[in-house]
Coordinates of C-alpha atoms and ligand atoms in Angstrom, one line a residue:
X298 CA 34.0 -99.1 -99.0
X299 CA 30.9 -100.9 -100.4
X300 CA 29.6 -101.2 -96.7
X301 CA 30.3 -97.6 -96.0
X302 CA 27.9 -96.8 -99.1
X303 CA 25.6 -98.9 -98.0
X304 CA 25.5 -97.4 -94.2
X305 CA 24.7 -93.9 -95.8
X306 CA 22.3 -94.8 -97.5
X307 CA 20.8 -96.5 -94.8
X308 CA 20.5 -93.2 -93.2
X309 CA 19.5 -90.9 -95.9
X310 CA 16.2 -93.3 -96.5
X311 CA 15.5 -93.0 -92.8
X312 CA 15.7 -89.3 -92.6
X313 CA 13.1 -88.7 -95.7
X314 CA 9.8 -89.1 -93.9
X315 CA 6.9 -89.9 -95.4
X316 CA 4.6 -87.2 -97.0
X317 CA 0.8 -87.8 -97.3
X318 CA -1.6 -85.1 -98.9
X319 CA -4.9 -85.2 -98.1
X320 CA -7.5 -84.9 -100.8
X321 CA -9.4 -81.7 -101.3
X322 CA -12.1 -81.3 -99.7
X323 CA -11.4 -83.7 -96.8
X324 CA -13.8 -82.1 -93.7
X325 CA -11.5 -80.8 -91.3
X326 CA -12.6 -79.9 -87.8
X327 CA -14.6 -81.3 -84.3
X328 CA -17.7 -82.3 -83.5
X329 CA -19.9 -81.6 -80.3
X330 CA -23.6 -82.5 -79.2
X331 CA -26.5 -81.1 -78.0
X332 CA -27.0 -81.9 -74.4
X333 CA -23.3 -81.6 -73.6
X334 CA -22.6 -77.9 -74.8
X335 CA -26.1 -76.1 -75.4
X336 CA -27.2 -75.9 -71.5
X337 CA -30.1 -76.0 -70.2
X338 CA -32.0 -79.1 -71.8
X339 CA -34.2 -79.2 -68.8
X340 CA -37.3 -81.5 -71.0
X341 CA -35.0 -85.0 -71.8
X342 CA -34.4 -87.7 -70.1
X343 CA -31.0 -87.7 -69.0
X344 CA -31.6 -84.1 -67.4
X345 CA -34.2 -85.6 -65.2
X346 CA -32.0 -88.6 -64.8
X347 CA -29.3 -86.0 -63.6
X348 CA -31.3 -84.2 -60.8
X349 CA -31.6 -87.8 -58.8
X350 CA -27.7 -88.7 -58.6
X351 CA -26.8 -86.6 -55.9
X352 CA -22.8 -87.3 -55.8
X353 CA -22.6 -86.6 -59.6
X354 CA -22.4 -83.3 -61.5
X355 CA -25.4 -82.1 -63.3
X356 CA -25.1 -80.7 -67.1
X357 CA -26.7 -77.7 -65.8
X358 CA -25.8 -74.5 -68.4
X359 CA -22.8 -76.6 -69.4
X360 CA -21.0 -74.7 -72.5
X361 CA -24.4 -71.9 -72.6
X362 CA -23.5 -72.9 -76.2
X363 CA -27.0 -72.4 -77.0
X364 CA -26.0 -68.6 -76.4
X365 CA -22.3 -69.0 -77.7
X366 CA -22.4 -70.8 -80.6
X367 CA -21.8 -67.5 -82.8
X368 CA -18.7 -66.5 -80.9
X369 CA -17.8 -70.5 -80.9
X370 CA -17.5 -70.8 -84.3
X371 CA -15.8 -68.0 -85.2
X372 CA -12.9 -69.7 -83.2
X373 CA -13.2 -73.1 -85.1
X374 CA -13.1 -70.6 -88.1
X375 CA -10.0 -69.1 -86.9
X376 CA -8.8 -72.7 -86.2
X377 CA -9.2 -73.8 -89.8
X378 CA -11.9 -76.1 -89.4
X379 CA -13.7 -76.4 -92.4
X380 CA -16.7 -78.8 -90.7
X381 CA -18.2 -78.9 -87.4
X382 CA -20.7 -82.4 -86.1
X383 CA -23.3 -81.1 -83.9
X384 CA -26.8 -82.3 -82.5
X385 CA -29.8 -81.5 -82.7
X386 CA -32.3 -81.3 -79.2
X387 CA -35.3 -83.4 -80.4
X388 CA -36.8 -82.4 -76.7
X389 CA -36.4 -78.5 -78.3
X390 CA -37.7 -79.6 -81.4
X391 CA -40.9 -81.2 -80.1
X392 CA -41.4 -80.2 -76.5
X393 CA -44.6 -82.2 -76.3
X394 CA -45.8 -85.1 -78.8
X395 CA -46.9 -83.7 -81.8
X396 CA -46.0 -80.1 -81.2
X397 CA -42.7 -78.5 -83.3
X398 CA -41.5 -75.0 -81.5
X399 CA -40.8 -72.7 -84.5
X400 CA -38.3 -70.7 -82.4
X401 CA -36.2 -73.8 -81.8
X402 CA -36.5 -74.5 -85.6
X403 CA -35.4 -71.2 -86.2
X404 CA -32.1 -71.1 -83.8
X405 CA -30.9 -74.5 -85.4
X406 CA -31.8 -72.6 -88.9
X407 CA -29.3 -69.7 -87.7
X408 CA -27.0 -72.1 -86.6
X409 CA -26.5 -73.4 -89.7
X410 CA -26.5 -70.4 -91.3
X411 CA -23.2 -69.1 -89.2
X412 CA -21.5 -72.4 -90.3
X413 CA -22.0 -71.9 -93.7
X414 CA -21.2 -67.9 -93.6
X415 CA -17.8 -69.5 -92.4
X416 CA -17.3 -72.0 -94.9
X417 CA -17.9 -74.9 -92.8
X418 CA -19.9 -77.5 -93.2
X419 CA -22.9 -78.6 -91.0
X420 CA -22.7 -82.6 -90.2
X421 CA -26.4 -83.2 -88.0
X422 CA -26.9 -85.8 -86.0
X423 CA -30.7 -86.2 -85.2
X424 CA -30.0 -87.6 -82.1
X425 CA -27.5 -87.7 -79.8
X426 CA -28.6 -90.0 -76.6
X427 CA -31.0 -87.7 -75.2
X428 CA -35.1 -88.2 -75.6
X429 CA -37.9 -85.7 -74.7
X430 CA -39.6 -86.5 -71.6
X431 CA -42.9 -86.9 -73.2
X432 CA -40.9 -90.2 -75.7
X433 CA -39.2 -91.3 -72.3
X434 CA -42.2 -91.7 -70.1
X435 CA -43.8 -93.8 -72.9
X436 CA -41.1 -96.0 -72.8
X437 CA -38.6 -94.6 -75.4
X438 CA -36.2 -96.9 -77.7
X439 CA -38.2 -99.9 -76.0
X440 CA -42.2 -98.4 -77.4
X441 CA -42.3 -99.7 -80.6
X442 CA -44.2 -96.8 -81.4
X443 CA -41.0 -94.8 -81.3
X444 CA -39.3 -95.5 -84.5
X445 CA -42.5 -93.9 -86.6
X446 CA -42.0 -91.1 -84.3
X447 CA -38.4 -90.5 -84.7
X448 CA -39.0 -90.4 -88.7
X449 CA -41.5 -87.6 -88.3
X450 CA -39.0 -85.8 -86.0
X451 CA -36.6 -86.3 -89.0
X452 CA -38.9 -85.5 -91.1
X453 CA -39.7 -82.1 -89.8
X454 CA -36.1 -80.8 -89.1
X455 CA -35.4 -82.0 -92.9
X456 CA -38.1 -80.1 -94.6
X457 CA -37.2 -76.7 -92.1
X458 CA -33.3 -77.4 -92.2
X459 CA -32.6 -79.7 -94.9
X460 CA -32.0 -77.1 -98.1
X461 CA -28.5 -76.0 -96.4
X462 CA -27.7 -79.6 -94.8
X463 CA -26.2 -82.1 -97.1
X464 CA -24.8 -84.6 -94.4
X465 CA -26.6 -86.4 -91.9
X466 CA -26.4 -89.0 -89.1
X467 CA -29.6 -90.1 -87.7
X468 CA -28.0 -91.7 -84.7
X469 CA -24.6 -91.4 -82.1
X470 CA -23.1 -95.2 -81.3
X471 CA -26.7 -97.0 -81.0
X472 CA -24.7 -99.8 -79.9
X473 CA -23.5 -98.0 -76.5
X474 CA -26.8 -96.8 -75.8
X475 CA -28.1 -100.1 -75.6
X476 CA -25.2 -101.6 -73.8
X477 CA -25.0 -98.6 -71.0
X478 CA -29.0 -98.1 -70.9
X479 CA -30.2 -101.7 -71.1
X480 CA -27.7 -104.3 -70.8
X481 CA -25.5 -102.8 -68.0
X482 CA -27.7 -100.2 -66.6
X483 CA -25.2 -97.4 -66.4
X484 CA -27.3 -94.9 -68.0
X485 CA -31.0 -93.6 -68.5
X486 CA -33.1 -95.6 -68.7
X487 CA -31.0 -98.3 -66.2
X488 CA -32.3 -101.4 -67.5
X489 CA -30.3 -104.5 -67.1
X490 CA -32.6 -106.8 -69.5
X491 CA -31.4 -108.8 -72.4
X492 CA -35.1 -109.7 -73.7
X493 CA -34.9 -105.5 -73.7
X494 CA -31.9 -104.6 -75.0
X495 CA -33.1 -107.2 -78.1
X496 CA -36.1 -104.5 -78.5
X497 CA -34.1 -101.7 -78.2
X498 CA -31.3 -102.7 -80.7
X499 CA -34.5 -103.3 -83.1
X500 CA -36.2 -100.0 -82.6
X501 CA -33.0 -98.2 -83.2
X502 CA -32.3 -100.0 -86.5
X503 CA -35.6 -99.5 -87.6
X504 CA -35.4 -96.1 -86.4
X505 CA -32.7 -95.2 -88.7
X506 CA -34.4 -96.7 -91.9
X507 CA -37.5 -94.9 -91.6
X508 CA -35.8 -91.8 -91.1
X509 CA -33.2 -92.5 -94.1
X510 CA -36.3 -92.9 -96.0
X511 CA -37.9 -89.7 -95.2
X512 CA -35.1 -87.4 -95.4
X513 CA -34.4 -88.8 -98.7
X514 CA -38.3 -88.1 -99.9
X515 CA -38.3 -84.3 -98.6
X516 CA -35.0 -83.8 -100.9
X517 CA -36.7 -85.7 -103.5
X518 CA -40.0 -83.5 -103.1
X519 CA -38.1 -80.5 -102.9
X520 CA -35.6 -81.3 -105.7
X521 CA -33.1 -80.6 -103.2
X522 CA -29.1 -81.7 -103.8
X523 CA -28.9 -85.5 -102.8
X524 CA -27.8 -85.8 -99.1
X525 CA -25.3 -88.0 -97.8
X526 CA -27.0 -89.9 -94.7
X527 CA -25.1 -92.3 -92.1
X528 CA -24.8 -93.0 -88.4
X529 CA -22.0 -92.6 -86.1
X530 CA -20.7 -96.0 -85.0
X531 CA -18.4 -96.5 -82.0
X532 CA -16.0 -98.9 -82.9
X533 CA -13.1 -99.9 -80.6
X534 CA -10.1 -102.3 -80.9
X535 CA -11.1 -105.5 -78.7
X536 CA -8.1 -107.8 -77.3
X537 CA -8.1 -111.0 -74.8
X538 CA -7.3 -111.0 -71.5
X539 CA -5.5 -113.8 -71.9
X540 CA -4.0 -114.1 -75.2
X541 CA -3.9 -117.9 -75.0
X542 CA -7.2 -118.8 -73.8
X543 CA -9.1 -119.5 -76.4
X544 CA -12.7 -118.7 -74.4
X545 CA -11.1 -115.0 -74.4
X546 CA -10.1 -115.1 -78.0
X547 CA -13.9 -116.2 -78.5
X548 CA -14.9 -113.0 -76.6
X549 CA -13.0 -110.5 -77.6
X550 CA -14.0 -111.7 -82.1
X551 CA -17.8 -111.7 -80.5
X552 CA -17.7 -108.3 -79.2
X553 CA -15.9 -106.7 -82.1
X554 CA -19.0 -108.0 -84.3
X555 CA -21.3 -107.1 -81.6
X556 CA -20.6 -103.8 -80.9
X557 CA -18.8 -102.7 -83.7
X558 CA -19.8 -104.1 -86.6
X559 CA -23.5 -105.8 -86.0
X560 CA -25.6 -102.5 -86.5
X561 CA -23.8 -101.3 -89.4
X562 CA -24.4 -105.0 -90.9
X563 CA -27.4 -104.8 -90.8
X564 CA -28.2 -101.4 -92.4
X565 CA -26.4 -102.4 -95.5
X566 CA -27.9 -105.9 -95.8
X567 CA -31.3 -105.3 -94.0
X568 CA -31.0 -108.2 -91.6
X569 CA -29.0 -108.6 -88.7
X570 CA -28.9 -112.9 -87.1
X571 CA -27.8 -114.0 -84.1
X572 CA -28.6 -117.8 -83.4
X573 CA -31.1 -118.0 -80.6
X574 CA -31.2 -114.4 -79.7
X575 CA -32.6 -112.3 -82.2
X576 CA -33.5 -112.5 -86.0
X577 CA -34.4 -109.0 -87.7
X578 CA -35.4 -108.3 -90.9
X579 CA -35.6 -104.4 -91.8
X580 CA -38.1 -102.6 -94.7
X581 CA -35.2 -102.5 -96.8
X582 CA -31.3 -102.7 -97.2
X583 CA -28.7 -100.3 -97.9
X584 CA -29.9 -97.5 -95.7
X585 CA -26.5 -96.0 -95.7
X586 CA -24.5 -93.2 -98.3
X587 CA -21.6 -93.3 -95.6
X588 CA -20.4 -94.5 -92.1
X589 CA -19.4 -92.0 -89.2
X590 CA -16.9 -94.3 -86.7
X591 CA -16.0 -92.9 -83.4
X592 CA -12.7 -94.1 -82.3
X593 CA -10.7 -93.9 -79.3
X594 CA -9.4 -96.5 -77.6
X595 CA -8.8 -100.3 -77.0
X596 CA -10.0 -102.8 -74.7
X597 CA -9.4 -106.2 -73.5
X598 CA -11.9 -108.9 -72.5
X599 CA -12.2 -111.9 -70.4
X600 CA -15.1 -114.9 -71.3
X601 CA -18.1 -114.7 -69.5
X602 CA -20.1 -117.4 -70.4
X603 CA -21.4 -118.5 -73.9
X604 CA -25.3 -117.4 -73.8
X605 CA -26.4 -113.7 -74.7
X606 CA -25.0 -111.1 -73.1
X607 CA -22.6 -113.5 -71.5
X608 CA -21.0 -114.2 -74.7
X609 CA -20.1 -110.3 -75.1
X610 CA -17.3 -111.1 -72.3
X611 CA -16.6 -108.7 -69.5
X612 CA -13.6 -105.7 -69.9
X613 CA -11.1 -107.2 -67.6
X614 CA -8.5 -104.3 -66.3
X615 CA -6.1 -106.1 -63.8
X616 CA -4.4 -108.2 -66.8
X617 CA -5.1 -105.4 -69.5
X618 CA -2.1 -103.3 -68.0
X619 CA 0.0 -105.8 -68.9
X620 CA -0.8 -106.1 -73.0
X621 CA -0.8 -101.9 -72.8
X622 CA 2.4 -100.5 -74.8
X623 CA 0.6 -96.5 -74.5
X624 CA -0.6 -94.3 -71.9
X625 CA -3.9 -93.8 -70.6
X626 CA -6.3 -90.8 -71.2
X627 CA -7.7 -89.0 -68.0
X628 CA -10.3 -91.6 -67.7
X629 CA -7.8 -94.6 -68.3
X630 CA -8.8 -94.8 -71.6
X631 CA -5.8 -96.3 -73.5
X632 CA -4.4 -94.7 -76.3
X633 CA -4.1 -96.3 -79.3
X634 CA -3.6 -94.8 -82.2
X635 CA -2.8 -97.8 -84.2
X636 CA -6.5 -99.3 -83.7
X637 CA -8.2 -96.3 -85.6
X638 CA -5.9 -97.3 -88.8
X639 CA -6.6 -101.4 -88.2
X640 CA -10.5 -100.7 -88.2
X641 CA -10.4 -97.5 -91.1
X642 CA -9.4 -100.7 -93.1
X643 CA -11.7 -103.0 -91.6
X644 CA -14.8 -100.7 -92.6
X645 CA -13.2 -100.5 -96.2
X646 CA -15.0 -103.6 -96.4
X647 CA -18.5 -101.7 -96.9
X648 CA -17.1 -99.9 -99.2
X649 CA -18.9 -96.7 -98.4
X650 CA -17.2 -93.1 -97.4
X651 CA -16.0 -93.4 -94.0
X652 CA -16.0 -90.3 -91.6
X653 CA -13.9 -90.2 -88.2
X654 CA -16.8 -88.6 -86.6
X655 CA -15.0 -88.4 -83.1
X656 CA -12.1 -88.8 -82.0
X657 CA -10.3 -87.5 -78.8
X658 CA -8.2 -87.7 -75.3
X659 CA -9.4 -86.5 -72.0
X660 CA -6.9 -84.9 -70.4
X661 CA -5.4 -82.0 -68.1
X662 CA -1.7 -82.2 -70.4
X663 CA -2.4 -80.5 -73.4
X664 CA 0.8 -81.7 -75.3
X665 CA -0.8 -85.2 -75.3
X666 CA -4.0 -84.0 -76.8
X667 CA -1.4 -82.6 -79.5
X668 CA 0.8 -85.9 -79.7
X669 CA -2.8 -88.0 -80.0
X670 CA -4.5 -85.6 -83.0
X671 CA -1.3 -86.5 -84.8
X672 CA -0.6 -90.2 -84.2
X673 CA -4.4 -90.6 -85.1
X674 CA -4.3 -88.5 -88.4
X675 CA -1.0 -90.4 -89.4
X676 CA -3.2 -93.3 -88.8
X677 CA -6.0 -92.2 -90.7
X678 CA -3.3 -90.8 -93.4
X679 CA -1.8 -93.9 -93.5
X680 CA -5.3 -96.3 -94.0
X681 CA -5.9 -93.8 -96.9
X682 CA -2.5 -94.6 -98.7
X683 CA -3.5 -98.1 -98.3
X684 CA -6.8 -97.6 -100.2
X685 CA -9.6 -96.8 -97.2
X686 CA -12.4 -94.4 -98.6
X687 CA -12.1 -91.5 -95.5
X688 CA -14.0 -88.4 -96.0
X689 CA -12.7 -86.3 -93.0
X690 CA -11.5 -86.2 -89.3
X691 CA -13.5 -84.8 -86.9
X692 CA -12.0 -84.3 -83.6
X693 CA -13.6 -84.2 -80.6
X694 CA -14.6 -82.2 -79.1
X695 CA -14.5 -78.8 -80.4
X696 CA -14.8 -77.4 -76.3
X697 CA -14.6 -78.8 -73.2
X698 CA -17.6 -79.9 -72.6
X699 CA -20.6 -82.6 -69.6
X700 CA -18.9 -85.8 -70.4
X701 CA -22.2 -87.9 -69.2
X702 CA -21.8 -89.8 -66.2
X703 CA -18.4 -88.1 -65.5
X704 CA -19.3 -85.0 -65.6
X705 CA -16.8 -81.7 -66.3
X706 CA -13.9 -82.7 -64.9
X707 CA -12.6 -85.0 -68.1
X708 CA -11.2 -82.1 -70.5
X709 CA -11.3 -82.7 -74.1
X710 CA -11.0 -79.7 -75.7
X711 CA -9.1 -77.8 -78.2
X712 CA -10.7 -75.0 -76.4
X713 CA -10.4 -75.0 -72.9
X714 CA -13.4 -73.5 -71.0
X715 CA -13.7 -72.1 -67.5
X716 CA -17.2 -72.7 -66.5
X717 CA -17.4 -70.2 -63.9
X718 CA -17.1 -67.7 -66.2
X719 CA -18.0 -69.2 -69.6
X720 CA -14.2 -67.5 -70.8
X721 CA -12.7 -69.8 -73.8
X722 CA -9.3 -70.2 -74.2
X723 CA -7.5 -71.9 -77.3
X724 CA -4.9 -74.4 -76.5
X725 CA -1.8 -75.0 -78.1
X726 CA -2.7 -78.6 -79.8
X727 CA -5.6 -76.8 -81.2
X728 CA -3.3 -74.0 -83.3
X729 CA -0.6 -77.9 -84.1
X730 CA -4.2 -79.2 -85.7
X731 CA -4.6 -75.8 -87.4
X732 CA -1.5 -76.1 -88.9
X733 CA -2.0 -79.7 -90.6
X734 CA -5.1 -78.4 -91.5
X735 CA -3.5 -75.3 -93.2
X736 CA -1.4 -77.6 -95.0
X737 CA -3.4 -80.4 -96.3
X738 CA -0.2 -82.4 -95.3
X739 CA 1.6 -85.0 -92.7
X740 CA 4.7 -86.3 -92.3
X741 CA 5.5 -89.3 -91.0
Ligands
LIG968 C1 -18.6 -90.7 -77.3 C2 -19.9 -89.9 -77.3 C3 -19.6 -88.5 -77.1 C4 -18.6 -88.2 -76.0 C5 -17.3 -89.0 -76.3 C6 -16.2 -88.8 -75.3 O1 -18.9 -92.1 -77.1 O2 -20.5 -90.1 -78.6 O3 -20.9 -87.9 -76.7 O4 -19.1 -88.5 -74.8 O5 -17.6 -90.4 -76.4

């Protein structure tokens, strides 16, 4: 009898799932960038990077969201989203050192105004990967001249744009633009220099202070609302190859600081160390009201030697299938949804607002992209039960859009678009998103 109780009981607890309500006021919605949906953004440096790889697609008019954007946001209106990420074209902004175009101004100025007649809020980044030609050709992140420059750039979008902005992010994942422009070479500029990358890493972090500083001064000046100002960080979940080698363990903890954790360091103490490689001391500390972390997937490493970059390890693939329990995205991406609540606690540790400021699948089945929103909100939901500070979920993207080196063919979209004809279609996991939105709730 006693055990027959028991048995039901058993049952009854596992069928009650568990309920989270979200807070009110959690941002709800996608986020997108400049050179991937506007079109057109013939004067930066990854266009003219485009034009010489013959076998790969160019961005070309890519969304013609430049055009669209009206149209586009009525649909993330209809979807619910109460908060959209986008970029802002500093090569637009400032065609030519020194000179603003108004009109550019002006179209980000209506931009935000269509957001806000929709009740969503603008997140900005300043910049995005791309930089005007002019900033390229003097040598870009590396010209130490460049951080002053980006401040004025951030100072002049702030005092035009700033009254109806209240968050911003100065800069997307700093720490991939170094890796894939000057450690590995992948992207513009191609550099495969250490002593470089050093500079770089510097510039960027110096970058964002001066910037913080200004934007706060215009809102000061102007006795404007105090804005929230952060970055987006990538942050992935990074594993050994081999779980018993302890020169892979070594990697894999090195890497995690590296890339995920070293630039956001940094900003909050105002020094980032690493013995014999680099030893930076920034204007001043706490340069950061909260932390944007793009998340989406994990990866494993193999040693590679113990100097700098060697110490980063290399992504090792043939043993990785082995540790992976999930499924790859389109561009064998694993999913993990697991890894976005392990590191929502990790960043607890700053203990600033936290913002998923990207998050997303590539792929052709759109009943994944539906499974992966909600194992990664019941992630998130679950990180905030336990205490982490998150702000909002920002999927991305909010259209299909030029995924960089791979060009159009990686779909990550809630809406689908045909880019012969420009036609936007919603898909189904967009209208399963709407409805957690809607309801503020998750069950899990
Ligand atoms: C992130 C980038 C974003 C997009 C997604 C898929 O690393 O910030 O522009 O390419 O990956």
């Amino acid at each position: 009898m006693a055990g027959g109780c028991a048995s039901t009981h058993k049952k009854i607890i596992e069928v009650i799932p568990h309920e989270f309500t979200f807070p009110q006021g959690f941002l709800w919605g996608s986020a997108t960038s400049a050179h991937q949906v506007e079109g057109n953004n013939t004067n930066n440096d990854w266009w003219e990077w485009e034009q010489t790889l013959a076998a790969k697609e160019r961005s070309g008019l890519a969304d013609d969201e430049w055009n669209r954007f009206e149209a586009d946001f009525k649909l993330a209106q209809e979807l619910g989203h109460t908060a959209l990420r986008f970029s802002i074209e500093w090569s637009r902004i400032e065609p030519q050192e020194g000179q603003w175009d108004t009109k550019a101004l002006d179209h980000y100025a209506q931009v935000i105004s269509s957001l806000r007649s929709k009740g969503i809020e603008p997140i900005v980044t300043l910049n995005h990967f791309t930089l005007p030609l002019w900033l390229a050709r003097q040598g870009g992140w590396y010209s130490d001249k460049t951080p002053l420059l980006f401040a004025r750039y951030a100072e002049k979008v702030t005092q035009t744009l700033g009254n109806h902005v209240h968050y911003w992010m100065t800069l997307n994942e700093p720490s991939v633009y170094v890796y894939k422009g000057y450690l590995v070479g992948e992207w513009p500029p191609q550099e495969k220099s250490p002593k470089k990358a050093v500079k770089v890493f510097k510039n960027l972090l110096l970058g964002h202070v001066l910037a913080y500083e200004k934007i706060k001064e215009v809102y000061i000046q102007r006795d404007w609302k105090e804005p929230m100002v952060g970055i987006a960080q990538n942050v992935l979940i990074f594993r050994a190859c081999s779980d018993t080698t302890l020169r892979d363990r070594i990697a894999a903890r090195f890497r995690h600081w590296m890339f995920n954790h070293l630039f956001v360091q940094a900003l909050v103490r105002g020094r980032a160390y690493c013995i014999g490689v680099f030893n930076i001391h920034l204007p001043r500390a706490k340069t950061l009201d909260f932390i944007g972390l793009n998340y989406y997937t994990r990866d494993f490493v193999r040693n590679n030697g113990f100097g700098f970059p060697e110490i980063l390890g290399q992504p090792c693939k043939e043993t990785a299938g082995k540790h992976k329990h999930g499924e790859d995205n389109a561009l064998s991406w694993e999913i993990y949804p697991k890894g976005l609540y392990t590191l929502l606690k990790d960043f607890s540790r700053y203990k600033l607002p936290l913002l998923v400021s990207e998050n997303g699948i590539a792929t052709n089945d759109d009943s994944e992209r539906a499974r992966f929103i909600v194992e990664h909100l019941n992630a998130t939901a679950k990180a905030m039960k336990e205490g982490a500070p998150v702000i909002g979920y920002l999927y991305w993207s909010l259209l299909d859009n030029y995924e960089w080196v791979e060009g159009f063919s990686s779909r990550f979209g809630l809406i689908a678009v045909n880019y012969k004809t420009q036609e936007r279609t919603i898909r189904e996991s967009a209208r399963k998103y709407e409805k957690i939105i809607r309801s503020g709730k998750l069950y899990f």
